[in-house]
Short mmCIF file of C-alpha atoms in Angstrom, two decimals:
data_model
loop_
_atom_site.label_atom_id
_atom_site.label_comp_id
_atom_site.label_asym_id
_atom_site.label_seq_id
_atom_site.Cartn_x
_atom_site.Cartn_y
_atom_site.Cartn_z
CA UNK D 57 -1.85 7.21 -11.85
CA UNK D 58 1.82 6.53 -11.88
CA UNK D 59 4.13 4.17 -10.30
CA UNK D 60 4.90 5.37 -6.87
CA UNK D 61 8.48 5.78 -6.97
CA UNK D 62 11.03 7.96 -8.35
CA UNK D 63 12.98 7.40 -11.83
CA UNK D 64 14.48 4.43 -12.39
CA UNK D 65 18.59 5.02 -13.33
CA UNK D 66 20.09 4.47 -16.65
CA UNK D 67 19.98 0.65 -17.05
CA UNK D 68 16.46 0.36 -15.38
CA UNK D 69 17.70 -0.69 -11.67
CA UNK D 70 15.80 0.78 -8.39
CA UNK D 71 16.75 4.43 -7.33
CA UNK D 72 19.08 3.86 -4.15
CA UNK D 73 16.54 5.84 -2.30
CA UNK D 74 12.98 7.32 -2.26
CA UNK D 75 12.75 10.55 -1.50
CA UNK D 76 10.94 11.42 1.63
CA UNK D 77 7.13 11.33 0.85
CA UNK D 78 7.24 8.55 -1.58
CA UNK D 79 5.31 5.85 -1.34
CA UNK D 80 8.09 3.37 -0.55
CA UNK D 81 6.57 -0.27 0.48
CA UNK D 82 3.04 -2.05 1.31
CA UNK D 83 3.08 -5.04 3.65
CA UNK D 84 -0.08 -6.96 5.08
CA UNK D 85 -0.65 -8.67 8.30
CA UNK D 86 -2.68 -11.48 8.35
CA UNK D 87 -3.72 -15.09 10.33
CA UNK D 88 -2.54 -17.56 8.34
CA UNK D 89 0.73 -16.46 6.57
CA UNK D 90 0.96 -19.86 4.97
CA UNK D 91 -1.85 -19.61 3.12
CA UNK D 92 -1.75 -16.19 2.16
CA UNK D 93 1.83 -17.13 0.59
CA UNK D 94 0.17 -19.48 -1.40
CA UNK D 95 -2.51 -17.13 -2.34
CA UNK D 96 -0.28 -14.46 -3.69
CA UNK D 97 2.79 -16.46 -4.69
CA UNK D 98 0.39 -18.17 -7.17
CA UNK D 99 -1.64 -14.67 -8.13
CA UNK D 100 1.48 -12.69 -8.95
CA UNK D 101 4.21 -15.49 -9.11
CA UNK D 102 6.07 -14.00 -6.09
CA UNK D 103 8.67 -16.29 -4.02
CA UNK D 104 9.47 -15.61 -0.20
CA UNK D 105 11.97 -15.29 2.27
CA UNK D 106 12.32 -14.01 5.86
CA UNK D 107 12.24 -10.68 6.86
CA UNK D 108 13.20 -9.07 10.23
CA UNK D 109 11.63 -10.15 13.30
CA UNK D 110 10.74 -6.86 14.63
CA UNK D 111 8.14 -5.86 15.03
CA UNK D 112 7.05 -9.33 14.68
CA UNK D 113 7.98 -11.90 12.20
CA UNK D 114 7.13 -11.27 8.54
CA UNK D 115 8.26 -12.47 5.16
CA UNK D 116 9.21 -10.82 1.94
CA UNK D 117 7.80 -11.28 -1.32
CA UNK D 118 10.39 -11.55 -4.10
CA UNK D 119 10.21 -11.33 -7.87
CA UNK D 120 13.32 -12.62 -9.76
CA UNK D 121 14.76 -12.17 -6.24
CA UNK D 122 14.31 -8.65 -5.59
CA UNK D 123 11.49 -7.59 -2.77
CA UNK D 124 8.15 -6.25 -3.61
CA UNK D 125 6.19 -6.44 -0.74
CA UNK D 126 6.09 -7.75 2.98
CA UNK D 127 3.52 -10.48 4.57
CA UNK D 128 3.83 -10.77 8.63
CA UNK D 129 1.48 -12.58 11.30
CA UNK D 130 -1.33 -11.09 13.15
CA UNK D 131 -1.14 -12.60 16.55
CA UNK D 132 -4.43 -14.94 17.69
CA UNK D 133 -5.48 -12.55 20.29
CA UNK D 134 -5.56 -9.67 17.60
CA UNK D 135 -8.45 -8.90 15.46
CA UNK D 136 -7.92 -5.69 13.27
CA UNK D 137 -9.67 -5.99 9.55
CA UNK D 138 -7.19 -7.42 7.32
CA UNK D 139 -5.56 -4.55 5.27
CA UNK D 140 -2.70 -4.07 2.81
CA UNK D 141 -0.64 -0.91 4.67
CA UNK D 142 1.61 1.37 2.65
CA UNK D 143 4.81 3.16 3.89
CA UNK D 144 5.92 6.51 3.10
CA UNK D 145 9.77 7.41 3.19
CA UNK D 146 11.24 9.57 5.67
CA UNK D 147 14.66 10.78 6.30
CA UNK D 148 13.71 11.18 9.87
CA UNK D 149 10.99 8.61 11.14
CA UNK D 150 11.09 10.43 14.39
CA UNK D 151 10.40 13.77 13.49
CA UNK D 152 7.83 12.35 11.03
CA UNK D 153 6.13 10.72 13.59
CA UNK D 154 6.50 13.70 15.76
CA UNK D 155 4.25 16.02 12.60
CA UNK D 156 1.49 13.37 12.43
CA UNK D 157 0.87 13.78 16.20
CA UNK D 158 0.83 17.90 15.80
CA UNK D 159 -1.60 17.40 12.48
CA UNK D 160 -4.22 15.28 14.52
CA UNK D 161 -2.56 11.20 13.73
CA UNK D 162 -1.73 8.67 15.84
CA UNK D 163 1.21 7.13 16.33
CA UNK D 164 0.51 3.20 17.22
CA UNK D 165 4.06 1.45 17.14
CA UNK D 166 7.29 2.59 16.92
CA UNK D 167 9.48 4.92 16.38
CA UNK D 168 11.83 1.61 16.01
CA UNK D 169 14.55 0.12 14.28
CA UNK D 170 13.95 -2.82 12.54
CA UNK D 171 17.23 -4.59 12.83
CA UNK D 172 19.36 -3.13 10.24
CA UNK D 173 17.05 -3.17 7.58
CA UNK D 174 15.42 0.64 8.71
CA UNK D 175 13.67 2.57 11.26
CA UNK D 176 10.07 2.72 10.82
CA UNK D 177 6.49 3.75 12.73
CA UNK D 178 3.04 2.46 12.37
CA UNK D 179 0.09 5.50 12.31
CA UNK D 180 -3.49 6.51 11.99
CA UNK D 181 -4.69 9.29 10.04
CA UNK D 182 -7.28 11.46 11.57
CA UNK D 183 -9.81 9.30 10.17
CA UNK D 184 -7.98 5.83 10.98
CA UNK D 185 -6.82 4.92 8.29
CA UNK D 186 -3.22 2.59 9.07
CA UNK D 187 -0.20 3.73 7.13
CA UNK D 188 3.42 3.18 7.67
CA UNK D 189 6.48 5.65 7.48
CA UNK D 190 10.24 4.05 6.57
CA UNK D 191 13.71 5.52 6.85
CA UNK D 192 15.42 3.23 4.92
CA UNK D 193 19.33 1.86 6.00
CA UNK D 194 19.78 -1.96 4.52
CA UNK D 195 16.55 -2.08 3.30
CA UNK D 196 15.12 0.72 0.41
CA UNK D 197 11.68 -0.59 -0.33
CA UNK D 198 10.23 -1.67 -3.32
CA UNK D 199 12.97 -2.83 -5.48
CA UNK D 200 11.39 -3.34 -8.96
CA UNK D 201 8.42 -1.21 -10.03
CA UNK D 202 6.60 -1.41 -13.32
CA UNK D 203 6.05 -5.01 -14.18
CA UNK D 204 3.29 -7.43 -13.36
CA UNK D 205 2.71 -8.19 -9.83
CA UNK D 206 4.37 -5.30 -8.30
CA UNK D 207 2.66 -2.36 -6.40
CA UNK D 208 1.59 0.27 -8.73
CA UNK D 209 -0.55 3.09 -6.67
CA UNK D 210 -1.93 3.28 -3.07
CA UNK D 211 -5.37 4.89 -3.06
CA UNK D 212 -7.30 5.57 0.58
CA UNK D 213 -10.73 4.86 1.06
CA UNK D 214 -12.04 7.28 3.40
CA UNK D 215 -15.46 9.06 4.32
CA UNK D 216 -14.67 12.72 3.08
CA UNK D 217 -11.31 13.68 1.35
CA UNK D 218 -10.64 17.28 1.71
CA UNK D 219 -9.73 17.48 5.59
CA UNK D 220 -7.89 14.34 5.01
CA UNK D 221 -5.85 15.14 1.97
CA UNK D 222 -4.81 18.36 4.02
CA UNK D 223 -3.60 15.98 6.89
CA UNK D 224 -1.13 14.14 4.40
CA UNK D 225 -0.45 17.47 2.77
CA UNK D 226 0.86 18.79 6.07
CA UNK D 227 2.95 15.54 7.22
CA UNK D 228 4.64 15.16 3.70
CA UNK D 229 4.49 18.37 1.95
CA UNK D 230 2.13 16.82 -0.83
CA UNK D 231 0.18 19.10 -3.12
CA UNK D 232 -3.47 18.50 -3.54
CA UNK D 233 -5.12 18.49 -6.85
CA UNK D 234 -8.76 18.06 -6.38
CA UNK D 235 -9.85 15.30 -9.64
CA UNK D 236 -12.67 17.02 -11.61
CA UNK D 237 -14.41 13.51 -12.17
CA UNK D 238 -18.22 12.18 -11.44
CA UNK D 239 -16.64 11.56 -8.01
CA UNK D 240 -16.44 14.60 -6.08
CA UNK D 241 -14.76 13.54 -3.41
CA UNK D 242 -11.55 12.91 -4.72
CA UNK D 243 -7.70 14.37 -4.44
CA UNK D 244 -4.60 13.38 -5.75
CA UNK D 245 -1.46 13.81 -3.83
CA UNK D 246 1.43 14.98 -5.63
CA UNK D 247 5.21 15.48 -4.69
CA UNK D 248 7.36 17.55 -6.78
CA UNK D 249 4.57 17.77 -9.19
CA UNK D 250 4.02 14.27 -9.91
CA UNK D 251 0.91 11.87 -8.66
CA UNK D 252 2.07 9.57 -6.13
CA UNK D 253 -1.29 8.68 -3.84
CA UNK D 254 -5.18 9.17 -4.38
CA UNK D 255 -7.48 9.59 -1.53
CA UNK D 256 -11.12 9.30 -1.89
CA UNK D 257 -14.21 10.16 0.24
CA UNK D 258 -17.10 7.87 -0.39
CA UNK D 259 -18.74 9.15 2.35
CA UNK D 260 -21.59 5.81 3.47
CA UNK D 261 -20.59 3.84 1.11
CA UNK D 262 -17.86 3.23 3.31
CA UNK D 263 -17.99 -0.40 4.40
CA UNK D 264 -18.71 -0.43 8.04
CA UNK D 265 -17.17 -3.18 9.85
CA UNK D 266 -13.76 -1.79 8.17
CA UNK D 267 -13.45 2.00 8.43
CA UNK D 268 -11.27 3.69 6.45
CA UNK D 269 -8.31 2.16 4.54
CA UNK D 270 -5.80 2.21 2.13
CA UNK D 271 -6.05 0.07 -1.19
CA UNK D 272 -2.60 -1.23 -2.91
CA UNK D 273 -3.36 -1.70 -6.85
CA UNK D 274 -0.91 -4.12 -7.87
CA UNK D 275 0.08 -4.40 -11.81
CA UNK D 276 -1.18 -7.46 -14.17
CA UNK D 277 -0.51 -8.23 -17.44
CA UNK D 278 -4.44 -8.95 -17.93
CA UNK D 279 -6.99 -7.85 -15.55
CA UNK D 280 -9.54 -9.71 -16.59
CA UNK D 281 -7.46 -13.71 -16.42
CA UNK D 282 -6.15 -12.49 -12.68
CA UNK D 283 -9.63 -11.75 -11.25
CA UNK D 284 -10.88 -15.08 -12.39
CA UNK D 285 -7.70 -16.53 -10.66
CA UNK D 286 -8.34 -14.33 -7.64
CA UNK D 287 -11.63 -16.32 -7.36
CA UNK D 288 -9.97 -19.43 -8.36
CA UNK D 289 -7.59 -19.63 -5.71
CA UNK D 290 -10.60 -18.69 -3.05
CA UNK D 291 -10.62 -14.81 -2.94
CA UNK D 292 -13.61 -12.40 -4.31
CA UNK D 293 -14.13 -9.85 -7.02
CA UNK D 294 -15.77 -7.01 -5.55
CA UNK D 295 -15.91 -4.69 -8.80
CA UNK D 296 -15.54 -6.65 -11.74
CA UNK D 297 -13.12 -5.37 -14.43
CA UNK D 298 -13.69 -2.12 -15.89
CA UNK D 299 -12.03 0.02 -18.35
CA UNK D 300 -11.03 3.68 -16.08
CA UNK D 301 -8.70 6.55 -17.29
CA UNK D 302 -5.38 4.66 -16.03
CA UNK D 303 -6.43 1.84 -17.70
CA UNK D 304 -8.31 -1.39 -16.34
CA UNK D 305 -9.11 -1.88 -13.05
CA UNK D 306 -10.95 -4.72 -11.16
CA UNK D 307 -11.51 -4.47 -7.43
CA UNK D 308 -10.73 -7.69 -5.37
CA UNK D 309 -9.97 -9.32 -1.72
CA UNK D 310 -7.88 -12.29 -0.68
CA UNK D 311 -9.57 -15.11 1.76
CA UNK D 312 -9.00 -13.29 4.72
CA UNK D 313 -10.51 -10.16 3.30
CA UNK D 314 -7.99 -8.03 2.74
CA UNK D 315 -8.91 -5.77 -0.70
CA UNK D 316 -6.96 -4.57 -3.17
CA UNK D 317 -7.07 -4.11 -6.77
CA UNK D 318 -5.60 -5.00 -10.07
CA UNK D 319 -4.13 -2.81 -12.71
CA UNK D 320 -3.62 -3.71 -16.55
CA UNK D 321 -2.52 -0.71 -18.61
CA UNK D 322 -0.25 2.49 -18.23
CA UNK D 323 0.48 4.16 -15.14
#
């Protein structure tokens, strides 16, 4: 498990660009934006300001004034389960999109440009799962990795991996490394040799009023203080803290649901 991003340059700034494949961004729509600010701006500290307008108005987060992830509003008449989404970089959104239709996706909105900040399109694996693909222009992504409250992996949750991990495999040119672990049903994704994405089939255990979906882990200083704060500020621990491989890991939602996890240690 590694930060999904490429190098950083010599004095530890952003790369200008991911290179297509990368996991690039995660944003979450939700009901009440207001309150979800206040959720995660206390979690992880962030601050906000507004994003583009299309395809609907959103915010981004901010740490020491550089953007880490987006938050936008579900409108009342839509009920999808709450998820965080992540975006994978493209230098051609189009002909991206284009490849997850031939491999058996769906493409639900977009190809579009999202003012000048990047053209982007919303799809569904073959399973369901909601991801995001982003050709940058003003706006790169993720502009700080490594430090507390910033995205750290993107795992999906999904009920069998292998026909799956080939459908990412064939839209991005990952290369699938099956993990030899207690859990058999689970691949990394790799891109140029190096982990960027984990899928994992969990077959029934598969919650059912969600379907499959992707899970953000976000970095924490101490995994153990932030999921007592998570249930502090009104969210639930769904897998307490635990000590994994890539260090420790506790499994959590926010009030409206949507689940992610946190991540103390090295990537």
């Amino acid at each position: 498990m590694t930060d999904a991003r490429g190098p950083a340059g010599p004095n530890g700034e952003a790369p200008a660009r991911h290179a297509p494949g990368t996991p690039c961004w995660v944003s979450l729509l939700v009901h009440g934006p207001a309150t979800t600010q206040e959720f995660y701006g206390a979690l992880f500290g962030w601050e906000f300001r507004p994003g583009p307008r299309q395809p609907g108005p959103c915010v981004r987060a901010l740490l020491d004034g550089r953007e880490v992830a987006g938050i936008g509003h579900l409108p009342p008449d839509r009920r999808p389960p709450v998820a965080w989404t992540p975006y994978f970089a493209s230098g051609n959104v189009d002909l991206t999109a284009a490849s997850v239709r031939l491999c058996g996706g769906t493409v639900g909105v977009g190809p579009l440009d999202t003012a000048d900040a990047g053209r982007l399109a919303f799809c569904s694996d073959p399973s369901g799962a909601v991801f995001g693909i982003w050709q940058a222009s003003a706006h790169l992504g993720t502009a700080v990795p490594g430090v507390p409250g910033t995205p750290a992996w993107n795992e999906l949750m999904t009920f069998e991996s292998e026909n799956v991990a080939k459908f990412y495999g064939s839209v991005f040119g990952y290369e699938l490394e099956p993990v030899l672990s207690a859990d058999a049903g689970h691949v990394t994704l790799r891109l140029h040799g190096r982990p960027v994405a984990g899928v994992r089939g969990v077959g029934a255990a598969l919650p059912r009023d969600r379907g499959p979906y992707w899970v953000t882990y976000f970095r924490v200083a101490d995994v153990d203080a932030a999921q007592d704060h998570v249930l502090r500020l009104g969210g639930h621990v769904l897998t307490p803290a635990r000590d994994t491989s890539h260090g420790r890991v506790a499994a959590v939602a926010d009030p409206e649901g949507a689940r992610f996890a946190l991540l103390q240690g090295p990537g």
